[in-house]
mmCIF file of C-alpha atoms in Angstrom:
data_model
loop_
_atom_site.group_PDB
_atom_site.id
_atom_site.type_symbol
_atom_site.label_atom_id
_atom_site.label_comp_id
_atom_site.label_asym_id
_atom_site.label_seq_id
_atom_site.Cartn_x
_atom_site.Cartn_y
_atom_site.Cartn_z
ATOM 1 C CA MET A 338 6.419 -13.789 -15.536
ATOM 2 C CA GLN A 339 9.771 -12.419 -16.654
ATOM 3 C CA GLY A 340 7.894 -9.583 -18.338
ATOM 4 C CA LYS A 341 6.276 -8.631 -15.030
ATOM 5 C CA PHE A 342 9.647 -8.513 -13.288
ATOM 6 C CA ARG A 343 11.050 -6.197 -15.946
ATOM 7 C CA ALA A 344 7.918 -4.055 -16.122
ATOM 8 C CA PHE A 345 7.850 -3.542 -12.367
ATOM 9 C CA ALA A 346 11.512 -2.585 -12.123
ATOM 10 C CA ALA A 347 11.111 -0.149 -15.036
ATOM 11 C CA LEU A 348 8.327 1.704 -13.202
ATOM 12 C CA HIS A 349 10.843 2.986 -10.650
ATOM 13 C CA VAL A 350 12.005 6.302 -12.095
ATOM 14 C CA ALA A 351 13.522 9.033 -9.938
ATOM 15 C CA GLY A 352 11.325 12.113 -10.154
ATOM 16 C CA ASN A 353 8.494 10.187 -11.827
ATOM 17 C CA PRO A 354 7.579 7.676 -9.117
ATOM 18 C CA VAL A 355 5.320 4.688 -9.496
ATOM 19 C CA ILE A 356 2.243 5.069 -7.272
ATOM 20 C CA LEU A 357 1.282 2.019 -5.241
ATOM 21 C CA TYR A 358 -2.141 2.334 -3.620
ATOM 22 C CA ASN A 359 -1.875 -0.581 -1.257
ATOM 23 C CA ALA A 360 -4.402 -3.415 -1.426
ATOM 24 C CA TRP A 361 -5.156 -6.095 1.170
ATOM 25 C CA ASP A 362 -6.979 -8.879 -0.669
ATOM 26 C CA ALA A 363 -7.948 -10.013 -4.148
ATOM 27 C CA GLY A 364 -11.044 -7.827 -4.275
ATOM 28 C CA SER A 365 -9.255 -4.638 -3.281
ATOM 29 C CA ALA A 366 -6.425 -5.483 -5.700
ATOM 30 C CA ARG A 367 -8.923 -5.683 -8.549
ATOM 31 C CA ALA A 368 -10.508 -2.397 -7.513
ATOM 32 C CA VAL A 369 -7.124 -0.664 -7.467
ATOM 33 C CA ALA A 370 -6.229 -2.229 -10.819
ATOM 34 C CA SER A 371 -9.478 -0.983 -12.369
ATOM 35 C CA ALA A 372 -8.594 2.545 -11.244
ATOM 36 C CA GLY A 373 -5.528 2.507 -13.475
ATOM 37 C CA ALA A 374 -2.760 1.059 -11.311
ATOM 38 C CA LYS A 375 0.425 -0.058 -13.030
ATOM 39 C CA ALA A 376 1.262 -2.478 -10.222
ATOM 40 C CA ILE A 377 -0.240 -3.797 -6.997
ATOM 41 C CA ALA A 378 1.386 -3.750 -3.577
ATOM 42 C CA THR A 379 0.035 -4.916 -0.249
ATOM 43 C CA GLY A 380 0.525 -3.451 3.215
ATOM 44 C CA SER A 381 1.055 -5.886 6.077
ATOM 45 C CA TRP A 382 -1.051 -3.886 8.540
ATOM 46 C CA SER A 383 -4.025 -3.895 6.168
ATOM 47 C CA VAL A 384 -3.700 -7.540 5.179
ATOM 48 C CA ALA A 385 -3.579 -8.559 8.837
ATOM 49 C CA ALA A 386 -6.431 -6.266 9.894
ATOM 50 C CA ALA A 387 -8.666 -7.605 7.114
ATOM 51 C CA GLN A 388 -8.254 -11.083 8.639
ATOM 52 C CA ALA A 389 -8.661 -9.816 12.243
ATOM 53 C CA TYR A 390 -4.978 -10.252 13.101
ATOM 54 C CA GLY A 391 -2.456 -7.756 14.415
ATOM 55 C CA ASP A 392 0.481 -6.394 12.461
ATOM 56 C CA GLY A 393 4.027 -7.506 13.213
ATOM 57 C CA GLU A 394 3.661 -10.986 11.721
ATOM 58 C CA GLY A 395 0.504 -11.614 13.710
ATOM 59 C CA LEU A 396 -0.958 -12.978 10.475
ATOM 60 C CA PRO A 397 0.187 -16.620 10.234
ATOM 61 C CA LEU A 398 2.695 -17.322 7.484
ATOM 62 C CA GLU A 399 0.430 -19.859 5.780
ATOM 63 C CA VAL A 400 -2.410 -17.339 5.660
ATOM 64 C CA ALA A 401 -0.061 -14.654 4.335
ATOM 65 C CA LEU A 402 1.175 -16.925 1.543
ATOM 66 C CA ALA A 403 -2.335 -18.038 0.627
ATOM 67 C CA GLY A 404 -3.423 -14.409 0.418
ATOM 68 C CA ALA A 405 -0.454 -13.531 -1.766
ATOM 69 C CA THR A 406 -1.361 -16.372 -4.120
ATOM 70 C CA ARG A 407 -4.963 -15.170 -4.436
ATOM 71 C CA ILE A 408 -3.927 -11.558 -5.078
ATOM 72 C CA ALA A 409 -1.292 -12.478 -7.657
ATOM 73 C CA GLY A 410 -3.832 -14.677 -9.420
ATOM 74 C CA ALA A 411 -6.593 -12.059 -9.387
ATOM 75 C CA VAL A 412 -4.847 -9.378 -11.462
ATOM 76 C CA ASP A 413 -2.629 -9.260 -14.535
ATOM 77 C CA LEU A 414 -0.347 -6.630 -12.963
ATOM 78 C CA PRO A 415 2.942 -7.166 -11.114
ATOM 79 C CA VAL A 416 2.256 -7.795 -7.418
ATOM 80 C CA SER A 417 4.612 -6.927 -4.553
ATOM 81 C CA ILE A 418 3.877 -8.363 -1.108
ATOM 82 C CA ASP A 419 4.715 -6.747 2.225
ATOM 83 C CA PHE A 420 6.588 -9.648 3.814
ATOM 84 C CA GLU A 421 7.496 -7.765 7.025
ATOM 85 C CA GLY A 422 10.598 -9.397 8.547
ATOM 86 C CA GLY A 423 10.349 -12.562 6.476
ATOM 87 C CA TYR A 424 8.771 -14.535 9.336
ATOM 88 C CA ALA A 425 12.234 -15.584 10.509
ATOM 89 C CA VAL A 426 15.536 -14.279 11.818
ATOM 90 C CA GLU A 427 18.173 -16.676 10.547
ATOM 91 C CA PRO A 428 19.236 -16.280 6.895
ATOM 92 C CA LYS A 429 18.541 -19.942 6.067
ATOM 93 C CA ASP A 430 14.972 -19.572 7.311
ATOM 94 C CA ILE A 431 14.556 -16.273 5.463
ATOM 95 C CA ALA A 432 15.690 -18.059 2.314
ATOM 96 C CA ALA A 433 13.149 -20.859 2.766
ATOM 97 C CA ASN A 434 10.251 -18.476 3.425
ATOM 98 C CA SER A 435 11.232 -16.160 0.572
ATOM 99 C CA LYS A 436 11.322 -19.048 -1.881
ATOM 100 C CA ARG A 437 7.767 -19.911 -0.893
ATOM 101 C CA LEU A 438 6.714 -16.282 -1.347
ATOM 102 C CA ALA A 439 8.215 -16.152 -4.832
ATOM 103 C CA ALA A 440 6.246 -19.291 -5.703
ATOM 104 C CA THR A 441 2.954 -17.434 -5.081
ATOM 105 C CA GLY A 442 3.418 -15.397 -8.251
ATOM 106 C CA ALA A 443 4.593 -12.236 -6.481
ATOM 107 C CA ILE A 444 7.368 -10.363 -8.290
ATOM 108 C CA GLY A 445 8.812 -8.740 -5.173
ATOM 109 C CA CYS A 446 8.353 -7.847 -1.538
ATOM 110 C CA ASN A 447 9.025 -5.374 1.235
ATOM 111 C CA PHE A 448 11.559 -6.672 3.729
ATOM 112 C CA GLU A 449 12.129 -4.682 6.915
ATOM 113 C CA ASP A 450 15.077 -4.407 9.283
ATOM 114 C CA GLN A 451 13.269 -3.969 12.585
ATOM 115 C CA VAL A 452 13.351 -6.849 15.053
ATOM 116 C CA VAL A 453 9.784 -8.121 14.760
ATOM 117 C CA GLY A 454 8.451 -8.831 18.234
ATOM 118 C CA GLY A 455 11.564 -7.329 19.813
ATOM 119 C CA GLU A 456 13.324 -3.995 20.127
ATOM 120 C CA GLY A 457 15.257 -1.871 17.683
ATOM 121 C CA LEU A 458 16.770 -2.854 14.359
ATOM 122 C CA HIS A 459 18.861 -5.791 13.266
ATOM 123 C CA PRO A 460 22.547 -4.821 13.076
ATOM 124 C CA ILE A 461 23.531 -3.812 9.555
ATOM 125 C CA GLU A 462 25.649 -6.892 8.928
ATOM 126 C CA VAL A 463 22.852 -9.173 10.134
ATOM 127 C CA GLN A 464 20.230 -7.543 7.934
ATOM 128 C CA ALA A 465 22.597 -7.556 4.966
ATOM 129 C CA ALA A 466 23.063 -11.309 5.406
ATOM 130 C CA ARG A 467 19.293 -11.746 5.563
ATOM 131 C CA ILE A 468 18.863 -9.775 2.325
ATOM 132 C CA ALA A 469 21.595 -11.798 0.632
ATOM 133 C CA ALA A 470 19.812 -15.004 1.641
ATOM 134 C CA MET A 471 16.536 -13.715 0.219
ATOM 135 C CA ARG A 472 18.258 -12.763 -3.005
ATOM 136 C CA SER A 473 19.881 -16.174 -3.348
ATOM 137 C CA ALA A 474 16.550 -17.918 -2.793
ATOM 138 C CA THR A 475 14.385 -15.769 -5.074
ATOM 139 C CA GLY A 476 16.697 -15.062 -7.991
ATOM 140 C CA VAL A 477 17.945 -11.866 -9.557
ATOM 141 C CA PRO A 478 14.673 -10.473 -11.002
ATOM 142 C CA PHE A 479 12.764 -10.551 -7.681
ATOM 143 C CA PHE A 480 12.342 -6.972 -6.427
ATOM 144 C CA ILE A 481 13.509 -6.791 -2.802
ATOM 145 C CA ASN A 482 12.381 -3.468 -1.382
ATOM 146 C CA ALA A 483 14.625 -3.212 1.683
ATOM 147 C CA ARG A 484 12.908 -1.174 4.367
ATOM 148 C CA THR A 485 14.609 0.592 7.236
ATOM 149 C CA ASP A 486 12.602 1.553 10.300
ATOM 150 C CA ILE A 487 15.018 4.227 11.511
ATOM 151 C CA PHE A 488 12.467 6.955 10.928
ATOM 152 C CA LEU A 489 9.330 5.055 11.972
ATOM 153 C CA GLN A 490 10.857 4.193 15.337
ATOM 154 C CA ASN A 491 11.717 7.832 16.036
ATOM 155 C CA GLY A 492 9.384 10.831 15.878
ATOM 156 C CA PRO A 493 9.710 13.402 13.062
ATOM 157 C CA GLU A 494 11.127 15.942 15.517
ATOM 158 C CA THR A 495 14.198 13.722 15.926
ATOM 159 C CA HIS A 496 14.858 13.252 12.209
ATOM 160 C CA ASP A 497 18.168 14.896 11.446
ATOM 161 C CA MET A 498 21.345 14.472 9.412
ATOM 162 C CA ALA A 499 22.710 11.942 11.891
ATOM 163 C CA LYS A 500 19.743 9.633 11.305
ATOM 164 C CA VAL A 501 20.038 10.215 7.586
ATOM 165 C CA ASP A 502 23.705 9.214 7.802
ATOM 166 C CA ALA A 503 22.649 5.990 9.528
ATOM 167 C CA ALA A 504 19.975 5.361 6.890
ATOM 168 C CA ILE A 505 22.431 5.959 4.047
ATOM 169 C CA GLU A 506 24.863 3.501 5.612
ATOM 170 C CA ARG A 507 22.119 0.897 5.740
ATOM 171 C CA GLY A 508 20.914 1.672 2.224
ATOM 172 C CA ARG A 509 24.378 1.197 0.765
ATOM 173 C CA ALA A 510 24.911 -2.050 2.679
ATOM 174 C CA TYR A 511 21.526 -3.368 1.609
ATOM 175 C CA ALA A 512 22.281 -2.496 -2.025
ATOM 176 C CA ALA A 513 25.576 -4.390 -1.825
ATOM 177 C CA ALA A 514 23.709 -7.387 -0.365
ATOM 178 C CA GLY A 515 21.321 -7.509 -3.315
ATOM 179 C CA ALA A 516 18.399 -5.200 -2.495
ATOM 180 C CA SER A 517 16.466 -3.714 -5.423
ATOM 181 C CA GLY A 518 14.993 -0.687 -3.641
ATOM 182 C CA PHE A 519 15.240 1.224 -0.363
ATOM 183 C CA PHE A 520 12.155 2.122 1.688
ATOM 184 C CA VAL A 521 12.289 4.924 4.287
ATOM 185 C CA PRO A 522 8.786 5.106 5.804
ATOM 186 C CA GLY A 523 8.150 7.884 8.297
ATOM 187 C CA LEU A 524 10.600 10.367 6.777
ATOM 188 C CA VAL A 525 8.778 13.489 5.558
ATOM 189 C CA ASP A 526 11.487 16.162 5.577
ATOM 190 C CA LEU A 527 12.097 16.781 1.875
ATOM 191 C CA THR A 528 15.649 18.008 2.386
ATOM 192 C CA LEU A 529 16.624 14.860 4.268
ATOM 193 C CA LEU A 530 14.698 12.693 1.824
ATOM 194 C CA GLY A 531 16.476 14.324 -1.120
ATOM 195 C CA ARG A 532 19.867 13.556 0.379
ATOM 196 C CA ILE A 533 19.014 9.858 0.688
ATOM 197 C CA CYS A 534 17.806 9.844 -2.928
ATOM 198 C CA ARG A 535 21.138 11.287 -4.050
ATOM 199 C CA GLU A 536 23.418 9.117 -1.928
ATOM 200 C CA VAL A 537 21.848 5.656 -2.053
ATOM 201 C CA ALA A 538 22.128 3.985 -5.446
ATOM 202 C CA LEU A 539 18.707 2.359 -5.235
ATOM 203 C CA PRO A 540 15.163 3.521 -6.096
ATOM 204 C CA ILE A 541 13.817 5.247 -2.979
ATOM 205 C CA ASN A 542 10.321 4.488 -1.658
ATOM 206 C CA PHE A 543 8.338 7.154 0.224
ATOM 207 C CA MET A 544 5.224 6.313 2.253
ATOM 208 C CA ALA A 545 2.345 8.754 1.843
ATOM 209 C CA PHE A 546 -0.088 9.484 4.658
ATOM 210 C CA PRO A 547 -2.420 12.332 5.678
ATOM 211 C CA GLY A 548 -0.364 15.414 6.518
ATOM 212 C CA ALA A 549 2.735 14.263 4.625
ATOM 213 C CA PRO A 550 4.045 16.171 1.592
ATOM 214 C CA GLY A 551 2.123 15.514 -1.605
ATOM 215 C CA SER A 552 3.244 13.360 -4.501
ATOM 216 C CA ARG A 553 4.468 16.305 -6.599
ATOM 217 C CA GLU A 554 6.710 17.583 -3.801
ATOM 218 C CA VAL A 555 8.027 14.128 -3.021
ATOM 219 C CA ALA A 556 8.719 13.420 -6.675
ATOM 220 C CA GLY A 557 10.760 16.625 -6.762
ATOM 221 C CA ALA A 558 12.981 15.208 -4.015
ATOM 222 C CA GLY A 559 13.922 12.341 -6.324
ATOM 223 C CA VAL A 560 11.907 9.385 -5.067
ATOM 224 C CA SER A 561 11.065 6.540 -7.443
ATOM 225 C CA ARG A 562 8.131 4.975 -5.605
ATOM 226 C CA ILE A 563 5.263 6.244 -3.456
ATOM 227 C CA SER A 564 3.204 3.761 -1.483
ATOM 228 C CA HIS A 565 0.240 4.420 0.791
ATOM 229 C CA GLY A 566 0.636 1.820 3.532
ATOM 230 C CA PRO A 567 -2.460 1.194 5.654
ATOM 231 C CA ASN A 568 -4.338 4.344 4.639
ATOM 232 C CA PRO A 569 -6.362 2.839 1.753
ATOM 233 C CA TYR A 570 -7.705 0.187 4.110
ATOM 234 C CA ARG A 571 -8.509 2.778 6.764
ATOM 235 C CA THR A 572 -10.274 4.946 4.200
ATOM 236 C CA ALA A 573 -12.317 2.011 2.932
ATOM 237 C CA MET A 574 -13.289 0.876 6.432
ATOM 238 C CA ALA A 575 -14.297 4.407 7.428
ATOM 239 C CA ALA A 576 -16.550 4.633 4.355
ATOM 240 C CA LEU A 577 -18.026 1.192 5.082
ATOM 241 C CA THR A 578 -18.703 2.116 8.711
ATOM 242 C CA ALA A 579 -20.410 5.369 7.693
ATOM 243 C CA ALA A 580 -22.560 3.599 5.093
ATOM 244 C CA ALA A 581 -23.555 0.910 7.596
ATOM 245 C CA GLN A 582 -24.492 3.521 10.189
ATOM 246 C CA ALA A 583 -26.651 5.307 7.637
ATOM 247 C CA ALA A 584 -28.385 2.028 6.791
ATOM 248 C CA PHE A 585 -29.049 1.237 10.450
ATOM 249 C CA ASP A 586 -30.348 4.750 11.145
ATOM 250 C CA TRP A 587 -32.842 4.825 8.279
ATOM 251 C CA ASN A 588 -35.753 5.574 10.592
ATOM 252 C CA GLN A 589 -33.969 8.269 12.582
ATOM 253 C CA ALA A 590 -33.951 10.855 9.823
ATOM 254 C CA GLU A 591 -36.988 12.985 9.018
ATOM 255 C CA VAL A 592 -38.791 11.329 6.153
ATOM 256 C CA THR A 593 -40.664 13.542 3.679
ATOM 257 C CA PRO A 594 -43.749 11.796 2.282
ATOM 258 C CA PRO A 595 -43.543 11.334 -1.455
ATOM 259 C CA VAL A 596 -45.475 13.894 -3.514
ATOM 260 C CA ARG A 597 -48.243 12.232 -5.454
ATOM 261 C CA PRO A 598 -49.443 13.776 -8.710
ATOM 262 C CA ARG A 599 -52.893 15.355 -8.518
ATOM 263 C CA ALA A 600 -55.560 13.278 -10.221
ATOM 264 C CA GLN A 601 -56.668 14.766 -13.557
ATOM 265 C CA PRO A 602 -60.391 14.905 -14.426
ATOM 266 C CA ARG A 603 -61.351 12.322 -16.952
ATOM 267 C CA ARG A 604 -62.590 13.641 -20.298
ATOM 268 C CA PRO A 605 -65.700 12.193 -21.788
ATOM 269 C CA ALA A 606 -64.996 9.536 -24.348
ATOM 270 C CA GLY A 607 -64.593 10.978 -27.807
ATOM 271 C CA SER A 608 -63.877 14.539 -26.575
ATOM 272 C CA ARG A 609 -60.929 16.453 -28.053
ATOM 273 C CA THR A 610 -58.657 18.875 -26.373
ATOM 274 C CA ARG A 611 -58.650 22.298 -28.033
ATOM 275 C CA PRO A 612 -55.587 24.557 -27.831
ATOM 276 C CA ARG A 613 -55.988 27.368 -25.323
ATOM 277 C CA PRO A 614 -55.776 30.924 -26.626
ATOM 278 C CA GLY A 615 -52.289 32.338 -26.508
ATOM 279 C CA ARG A 616 -50.595 28.948 -26.342
#
């Protein structure tokens, strides 16, 4: 297990980011692993949707932990779990839940600063205390990917240096509290992203999605980790829906009768075929 902790942390290299194509259950984790993944990460939206629950801790904690156990046991790779807001507010409760998560075999988690089920973000000092509690409960090797929702809660047209200043303040506070990485989903401006990479002393996580800058551009900004959030699940479900529709509509398409070979005349028994002239 210690080897997985070290291997996962070592994958985070600025300019050469680890790619996490998010899974949602044991089967999808194995599929991603077979494609060449170096680690597995889940996305809370996808995990919840696959069980017919809503995001935002709509998936019961016991179900979330059971799923994490199955995923961690299904692959030999390091597994990071999207743990949303830790299913609690108070640091002591965060500590208790985080200890249970670590016991599933996961080597790390995402931990966000938005008020789940409420409005806005936890104050910096509150979220820092929550991160410190998680660190105390899980131990030093556990990779706490501290997520800020500053950019997700505000449209891209509002992303500016002032919001980057606020994100940097949070990133530095989270690092001091024991975070291992800093996740800034929703931010796509490469100039702003590059500034965060330079000024927060943690590996920076970018979330890819259709229309966002590509991995090469993002790597150039200095990120250490690129995850794909709910998009792998959406892609898979779209393909499944299309395949199911095609199966249901089998009799709607024009069917061309199969071409049968023309019957050949039977030669009399004992006859021999002579080569034709010119052949």
